[in-house]
PDB file of C-alpha atoms in Angstrom:
ATOM      1  CA  GLN Q1085      20.892  53.510  -5.901  1.00  0.00           C
ATOM      2  CA  SER Q1086      21.176  56.675  -8.026  1.00  0.00           C
ATOM      3  CA  VAL Q1087      21.951  56.134 -11.704  1.00  0.00           C
ATOM      4  CA  LEU Q1088      22.926  59.766 -12.289  1.00  0.00           C
ATOM      5  CA  THR Q1089      26.143  60.763 -10.518  1.00  0.00           C
ATOM      6  CA  GLN Q1090      26.485  64.087  -8.726  1.00  0.00           C
ATOM      7  CA  PRO Q1091      29.144  65.299  -6.302  1.00  0.00           C
ATOM      8  CA  PRO Q1092      27.740  65.109  -2.761  1.00  0.00           C
ATOM      9  CA  SER Q1093      28.768  68.646  -1.930  1.00  0.00           C
ATOM     10  CA  ALA Q1094      29.794  71.980  -3.434  1.00  0.00           C
ATOM     11  CA  SER Q1095      30.520  75.364  -1.932  1.00  0.00           C
ATOM     12  CA  GLY Q1096      31.212  78.974  -2.795  1.00  0.00           C
ATOM     13  CA  THR Q1097      31.278  82.441  -1.340  1.00  0.00           C
ATOM     14  CA  PRO Q1098      28.677  85.133  -2.032  1.00  0.00           C
ATOM     15  CA  GLY Q1099      29.079  86.526  -5.537  1.00  0.00           C
ATOM     16  CA  GLN Q1100      31.023  83.536  -6.825  1.00  0.00           C
ATOM     17  CA  ARG Q1101      30.038  81.202  -9.632  1.00  0.00           C
ATOM     18  CA  VAL Q1102      29.597  77.514  -8.823  1.00  0.00           C
ATOM     19  CA  THR Q1103      28.783  74.546 -10.999  1.00  0.00           C
ATOM     20  CA  VAL Q1104      27.205  71.205 -10.161  1.00  0.00           C
ATOM     21  CA  SER Q1105      27.850  68.280 -12.470  1.00  0.00           C
ATOM     22  CA  CYS Q1106      25.599  65.349 -13.340  1.00  0.00           C
ATOM     23  CA  SER Q1107      26.947  62.305 -15.136  1.00  0.00           C
ATOM     24  CA  GLY Q1108      24.838  59.639 -16.783  1.00  0.00           C
ATOM     25  CA  SER Q1109      24.844  57.255 -19.717  1.00  0.00           C
ATOM     26  CA  SER Q1110      23.635  56.847 -23.266  1.00  0.00           C
ATOM     27  CA  SER Q1111      20.223  55.595 -22.128  1.00  0.00           C
ATOM     28  CA  ASP Q1112      19.434  58.587 -19.923  1.00  0.00           C
ATOM     29  CA  ILE Q1113      21.205  61.922 -20.384  1.00  0.00           C
ATOM     30  CA  GLY Q1114      22.617  60.797 -23.720  1.00  0.00           C
ATOM     31  CA  SER Q1115      19.111  60.292 -25.132  1.00  0.00           C
ATOM     32  CA  ASN Q1116      16.885  62.657 -23.147  1.00  0.00           C
ATOM     33  CA  THR Q1117      16.728  66.110 -21.671  1.00  0.00           C
ATOM     34  CA  VAL Q1118      17.879  67.001 -18.168  1.00  0.00           C
ATOM     35  CA  ASN Q1119      15.977  68.849 -15.473  1.00  0.00           C
ATOM     36  CA  TRP Q1120      17.324  70.391 -12.264  1.00  0.00           C
ATOM     37  CA  TYR Q1121      15.603  70.886  -8.921  1.00  0.00           C
ATOM     38  CA  GLN Q1122      16.427  72.989  -5.884  1.00  0.00           C
ATOM     39  CA  GLN Q1123      15.268  71.763  -2.482  1.00  0.00           C
ATOM     40  CA  LEU Q1124      15.458  73.989   0.567  1.00  0.00           C
ATOM     41  CA  PRO Q1125      15.354  72.250   3.972  1.00  0.00           C
ATOM     42  CA  GLY Q1126      11.892  71.028   4.913  1.00  0.00           C
ATOM     43  CA  THR Q1127      10.286  72.010   1.621  1.00  0.00           C
ATOM     44  CA  ALA Q1128       9.250  70.352  -1.619  1.00  0.00           C
ATOM     45  CA  PRO Q1129      11.675  70.492  -4.545  1.00  0.00           C
ATOM     46  CA  LYS Q1130      11.422  73.370  -7.013  1.00  0.00           C
ATOM     47  CA  LEU Q1131      12.180  73.151 -10.732  1.00  0.00           C
ATOM     48  CA  VAL Q1132      15.008  75.542 -11.682  1.00  0.00           C
ATOM     49  CA  ILE Q1133      16.070  74.243 -15.133  1.00  0.00           C
ATOM     50  CA  TYR Q1134      14.146  72.110 -17.643  1.00  0.00           C
ATOM     51  CA  LEU Q1135      14.884  70.827 -21.142  1.00  0.00           C
ATOM     52  CA  ASN Q1136      18.625  71.122 -20.381  1.00  0.00           C
ATOM     53  CA  THR Q1137      18.817  74.914 -20.523  1.00  0.00           C
ATOM     54  CA  GLN Q1138      15.397  76.500 -19.968  1.00  0.00           C
ATOM     55  CA  ARG Q1139      14.469  78.493 -16.871  1.00  0.00           C
ATOM     56  CA  PRO Q1140      10.894  78.444 -15.557  1.00  0.00           C
ATOM     57  CA  SER Q1141       9.370  81.860 -15.029  1.00  0.00           C
ATOM     58  CA  GLY Q1142      10.476  83.349 -11.735  1.00  0.00           C
ATOM     59  CA  VAL Q1143      13.847  81.582 -11.647  1.00  0.00           C
ATOM     60  CA  PRO Q1144      16.653  84.182 -11.731  1.00  0.00           C
ATOM     61  CA  ASP Q1145      18.910  84.250 -14.780  1.00  0.00           C
ATOM     62  CA  ARG Q1146      21.791  83.559 -12.403  1.00  0.00           C
ATOM     63  CA  PHE Q1147      20.792  79.916 -12.879  1.00  0.00           C
ATOM     64  CA  SER Q1148      21.819  78.232 -16.125  1.00  0.00           C
ATOM     65  CA  GLY Q1149      22.034  74.697 -17.438  1.00  0.00           C
ATOM     66  CA  SER Q1150      24.036  72.903 -20.081  1.00  0.00           C
ATOM     67  CA  LYS Q1151      24.381  69.428 -21.488  1.00  0.00           C
ATOM     68  CA  SER Q1152      27.038  67.664 -23.510  1.00  0.00           C
ATOM     69  CA  GLY Q1153      26.897  63.999 -24.444  1.00  0.00           C
ATOM     70  CA  THR Q1154      26.100  62.011 -21.310  1.00  0.00           C
ATOM     71  CA  SER Q1155      26.788  64.813 -18.833  1.00  0.00           C
ATOM     72  CA  ALA Q1156      25.008  67.947 -17.717  1.00  0.00           C
ATOM     73  CA  SER Q1157      25.812  70.899 -15.476  1.00  0.00           C
ATOM     74  CA  LEU Q1158      23.971  73.474 -13.426  1.00  0.00           C
ATOM     75  CA  ALA Q1159      25.726  76.793 -12.964  1.00  0.00           C
ATOM     76  CA  ILE Q1160      24.810  79.452 -10.418  1.00  0.00           C
ATOM     77  CA  SER Q1161      26.485  82.817 -10.799  1.00  0.00           C
ATOM     78  CA  GLY Q1162      26.475  85.694  -8.332  1.00  0.00           C
ATOM     79  CA  LEU Q1163      25.921  83.252  -5.475  1.00  0.00           C
ATOM     80  CA  HIS Q1164      23.427  84.368  -2.795  1.00  0.00           C
ATOM     81  CA  PRO Q1165      23.147  82.987   0.747  1.00  0.00           C
ATOM     82  CA  ASP Q1166      19.615  81.792  -0.033  1.00  0.00           C
ATOM     83  CA  ASP Q1167      20.961  79.596  -2.848  1.00  0.00           C
ATOM     84  CA  GLU Q1168      22.137  77.249  -0.090  1.00  0.00           C
ATOM     85  CA  ALA Q1169      20.125  74.097  -0.777  1.00  0.00           C
ATOM     86  CA  ASP Q1170      20.233  70.577  -2.181  1.00  0.00           C
ATOM     87  CA  TYR Q1171      20.287  70.347  -5.974  1.00  0.00           C
ATOM     88  CA  TYR Q1172      19.160  67.306  -7.968  1.00  0.00           C
ATOM     89  CA  CYS Q1173      19.441  66.464 -11.643  1.00  0.00           C
ATOM     90  CA  ALA Q1174      16.931  64.141 -13.296  1.00  0.00           C
ATOM     91  CA  ALA Q1175      16.261  62.550 -16.676  1.00  0.00           C
ATOM     92  CA  TRP Q1176      14.157  59.849 -18.281  1.00  0.00           C
ATOM     93  CA  ASP Q1177      15.950  56.525 -18.748  1.00  0.00           C
ATOM     94  CA  ASP Q1178      14.962  54.680 -21.926  1.00  0.00           C
ATOM     95  CA  GLY Q1179      16.165  51.323 -20.613  1.00  0.00           C
ATOM     96  CA  LEU Q1180      14.563  51.469 -17.169  1.00  0.00           C
ATOM     97  CA  LYS Q1181      11.456  53.259 -18.514  1.00  0.00           C
ATOM     98  CA  SER Q1182      11.775  55.430 -15.418  1.00  0.00           C
ATOM     99  CA  VAL Q1183      12.666  58.926 -14.339  1.00  0.00           C
ATOM    100  CA  ILE Q1184      15.988  58.785 -12.539  1.00  0.00           C
ATOM    101  CA  PHE Q1185      17.453  61.315 -10.146  1.00  0.00           C
ATOM    102  CA  GLY Q1186      20.989  62.068  -9.192  1.00  0.00           C
ATOM    103  CA  GLY Q1187      21.969  61.552  -5.582  1.00  0.00           C
ATOM    104  CA  GLY Q1188      21.861  65.281  -4.905  1.00  0.00           C
ATOM    105  CA  THR Q1189      24.490  67.944  -4.243  1.00  0.00           C
ATOM    106  CA  LYS Q1190      24.439  69.983  -1.058  1.00  0.00           C
ATOM    107  CA  LEU Q1191      25.463  73.531  -1.896  1.00  0.00           C
ATOM    108  CA  THR Q1192      26.921  75.551   0.956  1.00  0.00           C
ATOM    109  CA  VAL Q1193      27.348  79.309   0.716  1.00  0.00           C
ATOM    110  CA  LEU Q1194      30.310  80.142   2.924  1.00  0.00           C
TER     111      LEU Q1194
ATOM    112  CA  GLN M 731      -3.260  79.714  -7.579  1.00  0.00           C
ATOM    113  CA  VAL M 732      -1.786  76.330  -8.404  1.00  0.00           C
ATOM    114  CA  GLN M 733      -2.215  73.854  -5.571  1.00  0.00           C
ATOM    115  CA  LEU M 734      -1.438  70.188  -5.038  1.00  0.00           C
ATOM    116  CA  VAL M 735      -2.442  68.766  -1.663  1.00  0.00           C
ATOM    117  CA  GLU M 736      -1.507  65.207  -0.733  1.00  0.00           C
ATOM    118  CA  SER M 737      -3.314  63.212   1.923  1.00  0.00           C
ATOM    119  CA  GLY M 738      -3.655  59.662   3.164  1.00  0.00           C
ATOM    120  CA  GLY M 739      -0.257  59.141   4.729  1.00  0.00           C
ATOM    121  CA  GLY M 740       0.219  57.628   8.153  1.00  0.00           C
ATOM    122  CA  VAL M 741       1.728  54.766  10.114  1.00  0.00           C
ATOM    123  CA  VAL M 742       1.042  51.277   8.820  1.00  0.00           C
ATOM    124  CA  GLN M 743       2.363  47.787   9.521  1.00  0.00           C
ATOM    125  CA  PRO M 744       4.433  45.879   6.957  1.00  0.00           C
ATOM    126  CA  GLY M 745       2.269  43.984   4.501  1.00  0.00           C
ATOM    127  CA  ARG M 746      -0.689  46.346   4.868  1.00  0.00           C
ATOM    128  CA  SER M 747      -2.102  48.819   2.346  1.00  0.00           C
ATOM    129  CA  LEU M 748      -2.500  52.567   2.110  1.00  0.00           C
ATOM    130  CA  ARG M 749      -4.062  54.858  -0.492  1.00  0.00           C
ATOM    131  CA  LEU M 750      -2.628  58.309  -1.102  1.00  0.00           C
ATOM    132  CA  SER M 751      -4.584  61.109  -2.752  1.00  0.00           C
ATOM    133  CA  CYS M 752      -3.478  64.333  -4.397  1.00  0.00           C
ATOM    134  CA  ALA M 753      -6.128  67.025  -4.806  1.00  0.00           C
ATOM    135  CA  THR M 754      -5.260  69.657  -7.396  1.00  0.00           C
ATOM    136  CA  SER M 755      -6.510  73.077  -8.429  1.00  0.00           C
ATOM    137  CA  GLY M 756      -5.445  76.165 -10.347  1.00  0.00           C
ATOM    138  CA  PHE M 757      -4.270  74.473 -13.548  1.00  0.00           C
ATOM    139  CA  THR M 758      -5.652  72.288 -16.341  1.00  0.00           C
ATOM    140  CA  PHE M 759      -5.135  68.937 -14.634  1.00  0.00           C
ATOM    141  CA  SER M 760      -6.297  66.906 -17.620  1.00  0.00           C
ATOM    142  CA  THR M 761      -3.390  68.142 -19.762  1.00  0.00           C
ATOM    143  CA  PHE M 762      -0.634  67.271 -17.271  1.00  0.00           C
ATOM    144  CA  ALA M 763       1.117  63.949 -16.831  1.00  0.00           C
ATOM    145  CA  MET M 764       1.319  63.305 -13.101  1.00  0.00           C
ATOM    146  CA  HIS M 765       3.946  61.632 -10.961  1.00  0.00           C
ATOM    147  CA  TRP M 766       4.602  60.370  -7.461  1.00  0.00           C
ATOM    148  CA  VAL M 767       8.085  60.996  -6.055  1.00  0.00           C
ATOM    149  CA  ARG M 768       9.266  59.922  -2.606  1.00  0.00           C
ATOM    150  CA  GLN M 769      12.053  60.926  -0.269  1.00  0.00           C
ATOM    151  CA  THR M 770      13.320  59.038   2.736  1.00  0.00           C
ATOM    152  CA  PRO M 771      14.090  61.518   5.541  1.00  0.00           C
ATOM    153  CA  GLY M 772      17.572  62.920   5.075  1.00  0.00           C
ATOM    154  CA  LYS M 773      18.046  61.139   1.749  1.00  0.00           C
ATOM    155  CA  GLY M 774      17.589  61.857  -1.954  1.00  0.00           C
ATOM    156  CA  LEU M 775      14.608  61.866  -4.282  1.00  0.00           C
ATOM    157  CA  GLU M 776      13.238  58.657  -5.785  1.00  0.00           C
ATOM    158  CA  TRP M 777      10.712  58.632  -8.607  1.00  0.00           C
ATOM    159  CA  VAL M 778       7.875  56.181  -7.954  1.00  0.00           C
ATOM    160  CA  ALA M 779       5.360  56.254 -10.799  1.00  0.00           C
ATOM    161  CA  PHE M 780       3.738  58.333 -13.493  1.00  0.00           C
ATOM    162  CA  ILE M 781       0.516  58.396 -15.464  1.00  0.00           C
ATOM    163  CA  TRP M 782      -0.233  60.073 -18.762  1.00  0.00           C
ATOM    164  CA  SER M 783      -2.645  62.981 -18.904  1.00  0.00           C
ATOM    165  CA  ASP M 784      -5.479  60.776 -20.167  1.00  0.00           C
ATOM    166  CA  GLY M 785      -4.582  57.864 -17.892  1.00  0.00           C
ATOM    167  CA  SER M 786      -3.847  55.561 -20.810  1.00  0.00           C
ATOM    168  CA  ASN M 787      -0.237  54.789 -19.913  1.00  0.00           C
ATOM    169  CA  LYS M 788       1.525  54.202 -16.608  1.00  0.00           C
ATOM    170  CA  HIS M 789       5.098  53.471 -15.583  1.00  0.00           C
ATOM    171  CA  TYR M 790       6.544  52.375 -12.248  1.00  0.00           C
ATOM    172  CA  ALA M 791       9.922  52.207 -10.560  1.00  0.00           C
ATOM    173  CA  ASN M 792      11.174  48.637 -10.274  1.00  0.00           C
ATOM    174  CA  SER M 793      11.106  48.970  -6.482  1.00  0.00           C
ATOM    175  CA  VAL M 794       7.291  49.322  -6.442  1.00  0.00           C
ATOM    176  CA  LYS M 795       6.219  47.488  -9.581  1.00  0.00           C
ATOM    177  CA  GLY M 796       3.471  44.979  -8.875  1.00  0.00           C
ATOM    178  CA  ARG M 797       2.699  46.495  -5.457  1.00  0.00           C
ATOM    179  CA  PHE M 798       1.727  50.115  -6.211  1.00  0.00           C
ATOM    180  CA  THR M 799      -0.917  51.381  -8.633  1.00  0.00           C
ATOM    181  CA  ILE M 800      -1.182  54.957  -9.866  1.00  0.00           C
ATOM    182  CA  SER M 801      -4.534  56.291 -11.097  1.00  0.00           C
ATOM    183  CA  ARG M 802      -6.288  59.585 -11.739  1.00  0.00           C
ATOM    184  CA  ASP M 803      -9.774  61.024 -12.038  1.00  0.00           C
ATOM    185  CA  ASN M 804      -9.734  63.970 -14.428  1.00  0.00           C
ATOM    186  CA  SER M 805     -13.348  64.809 -13.529  1.00  0.00           C
ATOM    187  CA  LYS M 806     -12.222  65.391  -9.932  1.00  0.00           C
ATOM    188  CA  ASN M 807      -8.751  66.808 -10.710  1.00  0.00           C
ATOM    189  CA  ALA M 808      -7.293  64.132  -8.471  1.00  0.00           C
ATOM    190  CA  LEU M 809      -4.359  61.710  -8.488  1.00  0.00           C
ATOM    191  CA  TYR M 810      -4.069  58.538  -6.435  1.00  0.00           C
ATOM    192  CA  LEU M 811      -1.476  55.982  -5.371  1.00  0.00           C
ATOM    193  CA  GLN M 812      -2.670  52.624  -4.077  1.00  0.00           C
ATOM    194  CA  MET M 813       0.139  51.037  -2.105  1.00  0.00           C
ATOM    195  CA  ASN M 814      -0.167  47.339  -1.259  1.00  0.00           C
ATOM    196  CA  SER M 815       2.201  44.914   0.459  1.00  0.00           C
ATOM    197  CA  LEU M 816       4.023  47.801   2.087  1.00  0.00           C
ATOM    198  CA  ARG M 817       7.596  47.288   3.243  1.00  0.00           C
ATOM    199  CA  VAL M 818       9.720  49.085   5.811  1.00  0.00           C
ATOM    200  CA  GLU M 819      11.781  50.496   2.944  1.00  0.00           C
ATOM    201  CA  ASP M 820       8.677  52.266   1.569  1.00  0.00           C
ATOM    202  CA  THR M 821       8.874  54.657   4.528  1.00  0.00           C
ATOM    203  CA  ALA M 822       9.221  58.132   3.008  1.00  0.00           C
ATOM    204  CA  MET M 823       7.617  61.465   2.307  1.00  0.00           C
ATOM    205  CA  TYR M 824       5.486  61.062  -0.808  1.00  0.00           C
ATOM    206  CA  PHE M 825       5.076  64.014  -3.164  1.00  0.00           C
ATOM    207  CA  CYS M 826       2.752  64.335  -6.123  1.00  0.00           C
ATOM    208  CA  ALA M 827       4.124  66.394  -8.996  1.00  0.00           C
ATOM    209  CA  GLY M 828       2.790  67.739 -12.281  1.00  0.00           C
ATOM    210  CA  ASP M 829       4.566  67.441 -15.627  1.00  0.00           C
ATOM    211  CA  PRO M 830       3.223  69.863 -18.275  1.00  0.00           C
ATOM    212  CA  PRO M 831       3.080  68.969 -21.968  1.00  0.00           C
ATOM    213  CA  ARG M 832       6.367  68.992 -23.908  1.00  0.00           C
ATOM    214  CA  SER M 833       8.447  69.666 -20.795  1.00  0.00           C
ATOM    215  CA  GLY M 834      10.628  66.572 -20.954  1.00  0.00           C
ATOM    216  CA  PHE M 835       9.405  65.074 -17.679  1.00  0.00           C
ATOM    217  CA  ALA M 836       9.968  68.336 -15.832  1.00  0.00           C
ATOM    218  CA  PHE M 837       8.078  68.387 -12.526  1.00  0.00           C
ATOM    219  CA  ASP M 838       6.874  71.952 -12.672  1.00  0.00           C
ATOM    220  CA  ILE M 839       4.490  71.824  -9.716  1.00  0.00           C
ATOM    221  CA  TRP M 840       4.733  69.929  -6.437  1.00  0.00           C
ATOM    222  CA  GLY M 841       2.607  69.244  -3.414  1.00  0.00           C
ATOM    223  CA  GLN M 842       3.905  69.608   0.130  1.00  0.00           C
ATOM    224  CA  GLY M 843       4.058  65.854   0.653  1.00  0.00           C
ATOM    225  CA  THR M 844       2.449  63.272   2.916  1.00  0.00           C
ATOM    226  CA  MET M 845       4.495  61.053   5.209  1.00  0.00           C
ATOM    227  CA  VAL M 846       4.195  57.269   5.076  1.00  0.00           C
ATOM    228  CA  THR M 847       5.784  55.247   7.858  1.00  0.00           C
ATOM    229  CA  VAL M 848       5.861  51.460   7.582  1.00  0.00           C
ATOM    230  CA  SER M 849       6.713  49.920  10.923  1.00  0.00           C
ATOM    231  CA  SER M 850       5.677  47.021  13.100  1.00  0.00           C
TER     232      SER M 850
END
């Protein structure tokens, strides 16, 4: 059972901007930073945003992250066909003493 | 280049044990916290366990607490997961992942995974 809530799906056309939301609570997102992962079919996840807003080297600046209170968002602008993937948010939970993931959002590029 | 290579997966009966290994290279292993994350085929990611860079602190998901043990050998740049009393619901792809200092539990590097199937 995922403690962080994400929409199961999202979609957009090439060039559009899409956002993926991630909702948590005071013990996870409200108290800790959020990270985002992209997972292409049959591959290991890849970190795309860390510490709420930071992009690892090599991740295009089309990817951005934000956080407010107990919610966070991943935005992808100038959508490309190869952005089609599953996206997961994650954060440390102070109560569970665990890293928790969202259930994942399947992004479709139409 | 940075590499994490998991091994040790396979098919095992419920109640039996399995030990996973993660061989690493290309980065300063002793400075990274390390994690195990699993994924049931077609489903989402589930964090399993983590160990501090010096091995002094460990945390586990409630679903594996008391059955799984995470360990590391910094002299061999290796991470391990001892899995005892395996259950059908432990069936998943198991990934090892590295968490650099001051990254806020960001899994910056991942292995390709090793599949564990628990079935009678």
